[in-house]
Coordinates of C-alpha atoms and ligand atoms in Angstrom, one line a residue:
X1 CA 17.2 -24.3 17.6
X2 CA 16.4 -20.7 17.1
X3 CA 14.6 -19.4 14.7
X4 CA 16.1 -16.2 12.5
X5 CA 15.3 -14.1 9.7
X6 CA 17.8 -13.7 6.5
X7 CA 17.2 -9.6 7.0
X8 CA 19.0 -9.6 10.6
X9 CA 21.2 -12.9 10.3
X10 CA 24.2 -11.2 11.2
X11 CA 23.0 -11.2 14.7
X12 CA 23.0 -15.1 14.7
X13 CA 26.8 -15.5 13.5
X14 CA 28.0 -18.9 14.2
X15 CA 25.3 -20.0 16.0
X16 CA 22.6 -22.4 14.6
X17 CA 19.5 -21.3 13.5
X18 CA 16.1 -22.1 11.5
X19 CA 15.2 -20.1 8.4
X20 CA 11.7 -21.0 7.5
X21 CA 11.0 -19.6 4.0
X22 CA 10.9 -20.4 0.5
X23 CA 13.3 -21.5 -2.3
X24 CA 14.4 -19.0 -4.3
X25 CA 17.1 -20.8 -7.0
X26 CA 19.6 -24.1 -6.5
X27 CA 22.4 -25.5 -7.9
X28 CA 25.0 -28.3 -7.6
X29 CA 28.3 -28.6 -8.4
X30 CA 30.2 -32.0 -7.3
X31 CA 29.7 -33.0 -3.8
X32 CA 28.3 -29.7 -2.7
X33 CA 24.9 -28.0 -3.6
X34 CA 23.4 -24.7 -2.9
X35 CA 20.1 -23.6 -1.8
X36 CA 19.3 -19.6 -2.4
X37 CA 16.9 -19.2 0.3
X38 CA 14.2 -16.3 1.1
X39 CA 12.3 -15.6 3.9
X40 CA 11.0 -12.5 2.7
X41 CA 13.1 -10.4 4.9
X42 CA 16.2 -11.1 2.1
X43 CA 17.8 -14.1 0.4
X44 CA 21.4 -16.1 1.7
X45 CA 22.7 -19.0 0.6
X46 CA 22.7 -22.7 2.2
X47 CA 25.4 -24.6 1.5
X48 CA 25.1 -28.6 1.6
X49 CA 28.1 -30.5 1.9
X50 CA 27.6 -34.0 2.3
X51 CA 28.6 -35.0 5.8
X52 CA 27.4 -32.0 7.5
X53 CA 24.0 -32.4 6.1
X54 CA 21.7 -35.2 7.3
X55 CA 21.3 -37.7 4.1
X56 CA 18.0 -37.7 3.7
X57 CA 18.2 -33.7 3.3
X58 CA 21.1 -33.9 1.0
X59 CA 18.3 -36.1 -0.9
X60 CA 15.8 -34.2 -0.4
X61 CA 17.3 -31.2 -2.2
X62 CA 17.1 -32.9 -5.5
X63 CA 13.6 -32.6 -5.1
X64 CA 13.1 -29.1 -4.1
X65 CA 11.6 -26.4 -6.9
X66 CA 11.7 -23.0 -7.5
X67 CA 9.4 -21.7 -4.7
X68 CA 8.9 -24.9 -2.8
X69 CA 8.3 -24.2 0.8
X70 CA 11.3 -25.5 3.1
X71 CA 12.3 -24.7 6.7
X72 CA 16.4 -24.9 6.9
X73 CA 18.5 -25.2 9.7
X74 CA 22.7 -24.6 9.7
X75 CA 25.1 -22.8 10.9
X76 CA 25.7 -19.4 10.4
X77 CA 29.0 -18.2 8.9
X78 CA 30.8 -15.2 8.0
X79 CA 31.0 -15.0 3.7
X80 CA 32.3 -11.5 2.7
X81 CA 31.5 -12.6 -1.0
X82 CA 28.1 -13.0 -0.1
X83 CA 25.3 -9.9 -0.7
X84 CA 24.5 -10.2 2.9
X85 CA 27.8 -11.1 4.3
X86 CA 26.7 -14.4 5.4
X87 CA 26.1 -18.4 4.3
X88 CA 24.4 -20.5 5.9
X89 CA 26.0 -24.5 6.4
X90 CA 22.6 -26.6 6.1
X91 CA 22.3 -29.4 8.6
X92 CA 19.1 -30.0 7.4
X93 CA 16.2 -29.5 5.2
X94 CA 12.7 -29.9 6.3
X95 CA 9.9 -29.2 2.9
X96 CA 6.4 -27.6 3.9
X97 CA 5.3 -27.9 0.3
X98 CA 6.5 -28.8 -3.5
X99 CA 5.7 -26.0 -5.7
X100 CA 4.2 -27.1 -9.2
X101 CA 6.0 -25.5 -11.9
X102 CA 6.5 -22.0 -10.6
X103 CA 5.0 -20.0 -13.6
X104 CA 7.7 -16.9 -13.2
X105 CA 11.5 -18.7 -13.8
X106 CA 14.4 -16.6 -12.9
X107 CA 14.7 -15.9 -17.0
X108 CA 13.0 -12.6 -18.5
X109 CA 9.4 -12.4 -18.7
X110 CA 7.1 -9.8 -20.9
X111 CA 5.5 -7.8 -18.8
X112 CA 2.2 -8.3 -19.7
X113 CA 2.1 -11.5 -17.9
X114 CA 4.4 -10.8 -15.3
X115 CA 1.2 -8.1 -14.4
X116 CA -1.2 -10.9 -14.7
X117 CA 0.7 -12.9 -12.2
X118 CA 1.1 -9.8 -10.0
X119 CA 0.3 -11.6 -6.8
X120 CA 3.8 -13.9 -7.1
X121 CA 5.8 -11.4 -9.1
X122 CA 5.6 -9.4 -5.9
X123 CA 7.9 -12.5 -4.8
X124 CA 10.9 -11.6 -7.4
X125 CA 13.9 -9.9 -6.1
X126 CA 13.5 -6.7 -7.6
X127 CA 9.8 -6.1 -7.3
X128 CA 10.1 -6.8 -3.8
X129 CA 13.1 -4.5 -3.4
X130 CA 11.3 -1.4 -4.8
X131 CA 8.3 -2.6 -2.0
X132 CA 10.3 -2.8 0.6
X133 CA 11.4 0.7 -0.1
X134 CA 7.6 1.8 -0.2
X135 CA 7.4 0.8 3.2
X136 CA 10.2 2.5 4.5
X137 CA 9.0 5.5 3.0
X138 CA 5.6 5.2 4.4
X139 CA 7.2 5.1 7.9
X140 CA 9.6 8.6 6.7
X141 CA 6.7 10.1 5.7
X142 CA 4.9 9.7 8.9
X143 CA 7.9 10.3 10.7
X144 CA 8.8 13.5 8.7
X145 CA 5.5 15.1 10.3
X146 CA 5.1 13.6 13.6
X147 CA 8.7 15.6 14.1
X148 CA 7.1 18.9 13.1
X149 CA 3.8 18.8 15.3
X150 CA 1.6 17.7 11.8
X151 CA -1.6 16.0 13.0
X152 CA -2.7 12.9 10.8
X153 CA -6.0 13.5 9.6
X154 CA -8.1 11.6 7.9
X155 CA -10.3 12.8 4.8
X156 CA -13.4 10.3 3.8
X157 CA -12.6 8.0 0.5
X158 CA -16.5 8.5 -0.5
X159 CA -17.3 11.5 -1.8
X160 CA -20.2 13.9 -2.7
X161 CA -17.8 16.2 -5.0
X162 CA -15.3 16.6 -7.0
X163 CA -11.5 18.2 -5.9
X164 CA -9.5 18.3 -8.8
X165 CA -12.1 18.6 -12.1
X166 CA -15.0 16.3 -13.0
X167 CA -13.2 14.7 -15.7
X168 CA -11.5 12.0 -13.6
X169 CA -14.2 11.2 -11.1
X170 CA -15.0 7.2 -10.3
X171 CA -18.6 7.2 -9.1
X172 CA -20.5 4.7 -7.4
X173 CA -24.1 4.2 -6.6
X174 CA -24.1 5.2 -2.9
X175 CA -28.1 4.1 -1.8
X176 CA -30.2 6.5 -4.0
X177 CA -27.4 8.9 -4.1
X178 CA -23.9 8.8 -6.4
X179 CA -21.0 8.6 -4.9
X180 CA -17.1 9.3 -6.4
X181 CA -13.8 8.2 -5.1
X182 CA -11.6 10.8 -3.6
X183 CA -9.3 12.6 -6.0
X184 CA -7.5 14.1 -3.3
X185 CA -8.3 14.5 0.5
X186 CA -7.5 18.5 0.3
X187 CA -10.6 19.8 0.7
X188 CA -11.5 17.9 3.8
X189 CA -7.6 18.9 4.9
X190 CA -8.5 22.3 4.8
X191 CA -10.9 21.8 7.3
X192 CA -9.0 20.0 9.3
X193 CA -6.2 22.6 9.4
X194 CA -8.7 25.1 10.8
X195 CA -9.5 22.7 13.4
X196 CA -6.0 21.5 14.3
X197 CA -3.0 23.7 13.1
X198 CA -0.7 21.8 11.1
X199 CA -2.6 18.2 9.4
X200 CA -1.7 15.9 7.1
X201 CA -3.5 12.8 4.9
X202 CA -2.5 10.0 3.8
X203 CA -4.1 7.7 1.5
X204 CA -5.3 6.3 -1.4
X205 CA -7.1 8.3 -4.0
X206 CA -8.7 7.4 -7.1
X207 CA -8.7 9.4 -10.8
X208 CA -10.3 7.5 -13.8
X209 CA -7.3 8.9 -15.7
X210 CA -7.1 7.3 -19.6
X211 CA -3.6 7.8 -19.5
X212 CA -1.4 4.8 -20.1
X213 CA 2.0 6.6 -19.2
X214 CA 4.7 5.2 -16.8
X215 CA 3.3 7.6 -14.5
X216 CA -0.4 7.0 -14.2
X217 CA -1.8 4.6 -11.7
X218 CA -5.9 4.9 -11.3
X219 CA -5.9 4.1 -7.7
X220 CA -2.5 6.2 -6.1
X221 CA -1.6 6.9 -2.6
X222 CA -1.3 11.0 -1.9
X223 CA 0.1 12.4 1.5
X224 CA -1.2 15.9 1.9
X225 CA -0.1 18.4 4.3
X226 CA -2.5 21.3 4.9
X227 CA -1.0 24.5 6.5
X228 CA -3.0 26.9 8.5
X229 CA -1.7 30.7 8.2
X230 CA 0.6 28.7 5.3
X231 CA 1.3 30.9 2.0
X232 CA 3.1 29.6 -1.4
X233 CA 6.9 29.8 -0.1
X234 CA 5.9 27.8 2.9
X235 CA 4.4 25.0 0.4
X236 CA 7.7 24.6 -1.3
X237 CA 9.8 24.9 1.8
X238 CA 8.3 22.2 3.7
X239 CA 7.9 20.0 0.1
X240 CA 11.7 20.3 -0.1
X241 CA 12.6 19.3 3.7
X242 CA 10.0 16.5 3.1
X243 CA 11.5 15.1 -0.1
X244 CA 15.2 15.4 1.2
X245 CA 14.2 13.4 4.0
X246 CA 12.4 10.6 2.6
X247 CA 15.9 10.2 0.0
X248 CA 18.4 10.8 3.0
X249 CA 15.8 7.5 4.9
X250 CA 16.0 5.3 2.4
X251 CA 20.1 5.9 1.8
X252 CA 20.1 5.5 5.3
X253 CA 17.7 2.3 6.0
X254 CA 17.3 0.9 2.4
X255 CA 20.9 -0.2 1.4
X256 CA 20.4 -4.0 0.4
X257 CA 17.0 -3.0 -1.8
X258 CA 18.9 0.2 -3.5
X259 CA 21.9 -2.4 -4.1
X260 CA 19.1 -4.8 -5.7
X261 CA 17.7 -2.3 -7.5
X262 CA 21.1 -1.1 -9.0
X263 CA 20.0 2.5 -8.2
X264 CA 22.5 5.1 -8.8
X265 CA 23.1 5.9 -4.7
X266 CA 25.8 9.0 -5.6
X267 CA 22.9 11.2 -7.9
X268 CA 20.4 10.1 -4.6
X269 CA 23.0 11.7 -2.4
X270 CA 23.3 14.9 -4.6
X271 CA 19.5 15.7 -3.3
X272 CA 19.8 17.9 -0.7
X273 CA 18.7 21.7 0.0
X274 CA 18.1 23.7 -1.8
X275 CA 16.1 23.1 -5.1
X276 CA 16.0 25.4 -8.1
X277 CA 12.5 27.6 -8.0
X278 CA 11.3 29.1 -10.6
X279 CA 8.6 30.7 -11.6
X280 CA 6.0 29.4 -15.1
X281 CA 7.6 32.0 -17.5
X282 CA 10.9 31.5 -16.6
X283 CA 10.3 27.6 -17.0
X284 CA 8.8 28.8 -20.5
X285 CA 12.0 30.6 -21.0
X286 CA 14.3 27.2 -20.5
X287 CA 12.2 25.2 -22.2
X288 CA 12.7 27.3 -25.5
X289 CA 16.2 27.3 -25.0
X290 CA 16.1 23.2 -25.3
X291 CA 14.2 24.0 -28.6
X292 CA 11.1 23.3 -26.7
X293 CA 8.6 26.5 -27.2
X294 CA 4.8 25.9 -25.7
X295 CA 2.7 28.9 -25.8
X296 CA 1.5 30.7 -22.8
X297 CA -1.0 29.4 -20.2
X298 CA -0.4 25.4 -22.1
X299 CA 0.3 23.1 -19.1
X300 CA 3.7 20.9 -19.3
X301 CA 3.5 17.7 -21.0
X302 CA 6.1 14.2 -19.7
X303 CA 9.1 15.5 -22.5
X304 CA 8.7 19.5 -21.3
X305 CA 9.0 17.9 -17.4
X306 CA 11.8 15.5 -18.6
X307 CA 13.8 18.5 -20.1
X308 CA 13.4 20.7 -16.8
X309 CA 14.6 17.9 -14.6
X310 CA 17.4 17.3 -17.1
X311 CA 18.5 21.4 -16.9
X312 CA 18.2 21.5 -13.4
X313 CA 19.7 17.4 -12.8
X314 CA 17.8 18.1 -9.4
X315 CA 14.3 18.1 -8.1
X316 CA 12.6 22.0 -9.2
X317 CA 10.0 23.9 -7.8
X318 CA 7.6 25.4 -11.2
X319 CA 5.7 28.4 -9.2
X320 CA 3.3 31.0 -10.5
X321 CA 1.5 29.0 -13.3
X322 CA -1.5 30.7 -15.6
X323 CA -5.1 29.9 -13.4
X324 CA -6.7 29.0 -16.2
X325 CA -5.1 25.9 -16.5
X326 CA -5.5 25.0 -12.0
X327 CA -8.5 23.9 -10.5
X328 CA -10.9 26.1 -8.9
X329 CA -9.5 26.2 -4.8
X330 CA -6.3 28.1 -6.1
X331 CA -5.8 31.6 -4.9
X332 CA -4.9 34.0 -8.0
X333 CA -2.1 36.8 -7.3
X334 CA -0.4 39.5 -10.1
X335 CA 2.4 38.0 -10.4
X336 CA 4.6 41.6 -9.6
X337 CA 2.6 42.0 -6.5
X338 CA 3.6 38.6 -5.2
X339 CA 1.4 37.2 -2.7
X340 CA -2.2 37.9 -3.7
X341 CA -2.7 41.1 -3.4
X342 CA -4.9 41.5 -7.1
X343 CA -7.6 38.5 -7.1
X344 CA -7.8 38.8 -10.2
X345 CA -4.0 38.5 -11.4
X346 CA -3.5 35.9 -13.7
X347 CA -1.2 33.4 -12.0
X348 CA -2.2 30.8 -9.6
X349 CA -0.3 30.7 -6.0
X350 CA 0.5 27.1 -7.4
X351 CA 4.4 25.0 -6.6
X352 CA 4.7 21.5 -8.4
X353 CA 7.8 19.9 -7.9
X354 CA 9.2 17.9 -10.6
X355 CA 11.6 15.3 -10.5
X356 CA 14.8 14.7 -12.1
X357 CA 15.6 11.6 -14.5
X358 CA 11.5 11.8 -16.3
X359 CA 9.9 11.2 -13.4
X360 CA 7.6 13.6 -13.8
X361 CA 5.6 15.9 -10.9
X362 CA 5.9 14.3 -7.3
X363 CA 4.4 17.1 -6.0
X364 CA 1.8 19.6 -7.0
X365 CA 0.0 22.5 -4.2
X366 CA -0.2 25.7 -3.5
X367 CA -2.0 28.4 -1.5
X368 CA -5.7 28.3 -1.2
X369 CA -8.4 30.7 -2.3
X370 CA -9.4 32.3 1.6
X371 CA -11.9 35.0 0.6
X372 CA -15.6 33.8 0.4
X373 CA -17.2 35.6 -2.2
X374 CA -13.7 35.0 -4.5
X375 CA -14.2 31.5 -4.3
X376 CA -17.9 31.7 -4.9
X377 CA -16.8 33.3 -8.3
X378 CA -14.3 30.3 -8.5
X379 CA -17.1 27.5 -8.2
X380 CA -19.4 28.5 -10.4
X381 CA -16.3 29.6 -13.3
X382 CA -15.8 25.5 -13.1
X383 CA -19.4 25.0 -13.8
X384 CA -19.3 23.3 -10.2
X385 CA -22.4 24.2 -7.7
X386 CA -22.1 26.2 -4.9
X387 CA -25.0 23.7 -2.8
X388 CA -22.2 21.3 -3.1
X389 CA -19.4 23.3 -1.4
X390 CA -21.4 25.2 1.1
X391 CA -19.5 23.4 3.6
X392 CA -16.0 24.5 2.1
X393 CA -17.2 27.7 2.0
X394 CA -17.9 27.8 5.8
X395 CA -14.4 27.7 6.3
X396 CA -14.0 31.0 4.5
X397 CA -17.3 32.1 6.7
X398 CA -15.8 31.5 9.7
X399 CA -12.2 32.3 11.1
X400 CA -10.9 32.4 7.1
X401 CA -6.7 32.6 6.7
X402 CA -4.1 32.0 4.4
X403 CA -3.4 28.2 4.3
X404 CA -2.0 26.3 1.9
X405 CA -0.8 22.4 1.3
X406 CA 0.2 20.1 -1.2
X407 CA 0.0 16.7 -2.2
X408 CA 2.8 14.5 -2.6
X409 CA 2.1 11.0 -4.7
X410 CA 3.8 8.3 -3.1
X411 CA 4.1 6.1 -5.8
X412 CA 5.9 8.5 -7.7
X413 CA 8.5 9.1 -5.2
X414 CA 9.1 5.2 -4.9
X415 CA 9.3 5.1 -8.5
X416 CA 12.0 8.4 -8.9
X417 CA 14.2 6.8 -5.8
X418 CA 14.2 3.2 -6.1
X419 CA 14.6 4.0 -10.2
X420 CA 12.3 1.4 -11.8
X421 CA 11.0 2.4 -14.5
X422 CA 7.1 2.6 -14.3
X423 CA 5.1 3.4 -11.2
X424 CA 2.8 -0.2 -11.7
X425 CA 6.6 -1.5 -9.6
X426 CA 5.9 0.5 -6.6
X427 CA 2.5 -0.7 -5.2
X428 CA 1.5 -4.4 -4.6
X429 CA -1.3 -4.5 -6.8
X430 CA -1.3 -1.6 -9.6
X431 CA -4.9 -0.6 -10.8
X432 CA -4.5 1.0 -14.2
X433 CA -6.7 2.3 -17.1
X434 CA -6.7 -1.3 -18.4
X435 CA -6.0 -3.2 -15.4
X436 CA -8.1 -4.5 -12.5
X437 CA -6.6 -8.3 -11.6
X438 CA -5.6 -9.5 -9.7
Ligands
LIG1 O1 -1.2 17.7 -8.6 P1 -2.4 17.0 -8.0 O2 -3.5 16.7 -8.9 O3 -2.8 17.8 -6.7 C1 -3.9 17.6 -5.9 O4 -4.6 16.6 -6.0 C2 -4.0 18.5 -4.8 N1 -5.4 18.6 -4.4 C3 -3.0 18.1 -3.7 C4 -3.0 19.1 -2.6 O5 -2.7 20.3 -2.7 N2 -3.4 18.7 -1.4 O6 -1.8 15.6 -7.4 C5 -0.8 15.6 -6.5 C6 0.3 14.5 -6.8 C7 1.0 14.7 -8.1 O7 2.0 15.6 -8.1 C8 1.5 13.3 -8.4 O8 2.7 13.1 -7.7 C9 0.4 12.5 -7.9 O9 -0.3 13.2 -6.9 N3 -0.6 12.0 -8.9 C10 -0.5 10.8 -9.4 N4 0.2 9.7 -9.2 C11 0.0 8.5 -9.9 N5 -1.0 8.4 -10.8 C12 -1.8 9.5 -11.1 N6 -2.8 9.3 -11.9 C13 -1.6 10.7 -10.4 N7 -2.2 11.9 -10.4 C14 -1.6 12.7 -9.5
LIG2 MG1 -0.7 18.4 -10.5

């Protein structure tokens, strides 16, 4: 008897096989009953047909619950109305373990206690769908720069200071000193870029953020390339080649989760090169068009992002944006000189990239302040002290060029491309303003 998994069964046609898993649903009609197996690598159905089956299996069955633990062996036979093209005949049916009243049933659930039984929701078809997906685009993401000579590099998660504003910051005692959770590994990636070329992070970072939108997770994963000799237009060429190739992966590698899903695969296929660019005004500009005004140097809120995906149906690069409403690391250009010429210009060299369908900003960088005694200005501007970020300064002491990076949230991607509606569905356990179990 071999043993198989549901994911690659259709390497084990006709031949008879071993699924060890878990039940998933069961019915009977007559003299035959079915048994929706998964194994966590995808879900096919055993037939039992008495006469086939051993009897004491074809019992045996009557007992089995949703989730109980059973190892099946049968035959493996070609169904074309099956999801995965296959059925299983069961010969028999061996249980591990009877599972006691399985709290989730296949019926709806509010989600409220679907998230307090997190750690066996993740075993319901479509959560893990939209993980699966996570983990394929983990392994694009890595892929993406491994193909282009990016380093991996890895930033601390314990931090001294702060990256983006000290309004989000966790902190922890760290001995007699405090400590905060990364925000964001850039700073460290800039150092690494002078040190190795091309870098990127990956990881998990943390902002206390009191927002309870669809889009805000306190505990996120970020991937962060850092350029050196990068400028702005780099930022949003590489973000664009990055982002078409995690979509064109997962239409590639992710069919039976995007079928689960029921994601729209023909408006995933419409993203490819290029996406619109434009620049803060002329997003101003559209926006009032939609009947949307905002003043000058007022940052986009979720319904101004919704309407720009909506105009543009495809991802959009927002460029140029007023400095006084980006952190401190931002170099500042005049906008009609382009590429920071005038440090004192009024735009930041900033490039988010927002995503169609309300999904918000997937992607937010930009070209880094490279002139010491500018970014000493910078610091102290943010009320932030310059003993802190002696070290960040260095790198404008010594060998300083242009570079520039961005950070791409993860979870936010899985959310726009799998299509589930809040970003709590694309990581195992979600950590959320009020949300810490499991
Ligand atoms: O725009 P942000 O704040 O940029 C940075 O942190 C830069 N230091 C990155 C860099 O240039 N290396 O965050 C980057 C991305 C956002 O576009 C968004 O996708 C995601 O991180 N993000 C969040 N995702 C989930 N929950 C939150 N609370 C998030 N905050 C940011
Ligand atoms: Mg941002």
């Amino acid at each position: 008897m071999m043993n198989a998994k549901i994911g690659t069964i259709a390497k084990f046609d006709d031949q008879i096989v071993t699924l060890k898993g878990w039940v998933y649903n069961k019915r009977s009609s007559g003299k035959i009953k079915f048994l929706m197996l998964r194994d966590g690598s995808g879900i096919i159905q055993g037939v039992l047909v008495k006469g086939e089956c051993d009897d004491a299996s074809f019992e045996e069955f009557e007992k089995l619950t949703q989730e109980s633990s059973v190892m099946v062996t049968g035959k493996v036979r070609k169904e074309p109305r099956s999801k995965v093209g296959f059925e299983l005949t069961v010969h028999k049916v061996e249980t591990v373990q009877i599972a006691n009243e399985y709290p989730i049933s296949l019926k709806e659930h509010g989600v409220e206690f679907l998230m307090e039984n997190r750690h066996l929701w993740i075993r319901s078809q479509k959560q893990w769908a939209a993980l699966r997906v996570r983990s394929e685009i983990m392994f694009a993401i890595q892929q993406f720069f491994r193909e282009r000579g990016f380093m991996r590099f890895d930033p601390p998660i314990l931090t001294p200071t702060s990256c983006e504003g000290t309004s989000t910051l966790f902190s922890t005692p760290y001995f007699d000193e405090k400590a905060f959770l990364t925000q964001s590994g850039q700073l460290y990636g800039e150092a690494g870029a002078f040190a190795f070329g091309n870098i990127y992070s990956f990881g998990p970072t943390f902002r206390a953020e009191k927002s309870k939108t669809r889009k805000h997770l306190t505990e996120f994963w970020m991937v962060e390339p850092e350029m050196a000799y990068g400028k702005l237009p780099d930022v949003m060429d590489l973000g664009e080649a990055f982002v078409c190739s995690i979509v064109k992966h997962c239409l590639e590698n992710c069919q039976p989760e995007l079928v689960i899903l029921e994601r729209n695969q023909k408006e995933l296929e419409t993203i490819v090169a290029p996406f619109p660019r434009i620049t803060y005004d002329e997003a101003l500009k559209v926006l009032a068009k939609r009947g949307m005004e905002i003043p000058w140097g007022e940052d986009f809120g979720a319904p101004h992002e919704t309407a720009l995906g909506e105009e543009f149906g495809k991802p959009v690069f927002i460029h140029h944006f007023p400095s006084s409403i980006k952190a401190f690391y931002f170099k500042h250009a005049d906008y009609a000189n382009g590429d920071g010429v005038d440090h004192d210009g009024k735009y930041a060299l900033g490039a988010d990239l927002i995503a169609p369908f309300g999904y918000g900003e997937i992607i937010g960088g930009g070209q880094r302040e490279d002139k010491v005694e500018v970014l000493e200005r910078r610091i102290l501007e943010h009320g932030l002290s310059l003993k802190d970020y002696q070290w960040y300064l260095d790198l404008r002491r010594y060998g300083s060029v242009p570079h520039a990076g961005f950070g791409l949230g993860l979870e936010r991607t899985v959310a726009w491309v799998t299509g589930v509606e809040h970003v709590r569905e694309t990581i195992p356990f979600p950590r959320m303003m009020n949300h810490l179990k499991p």
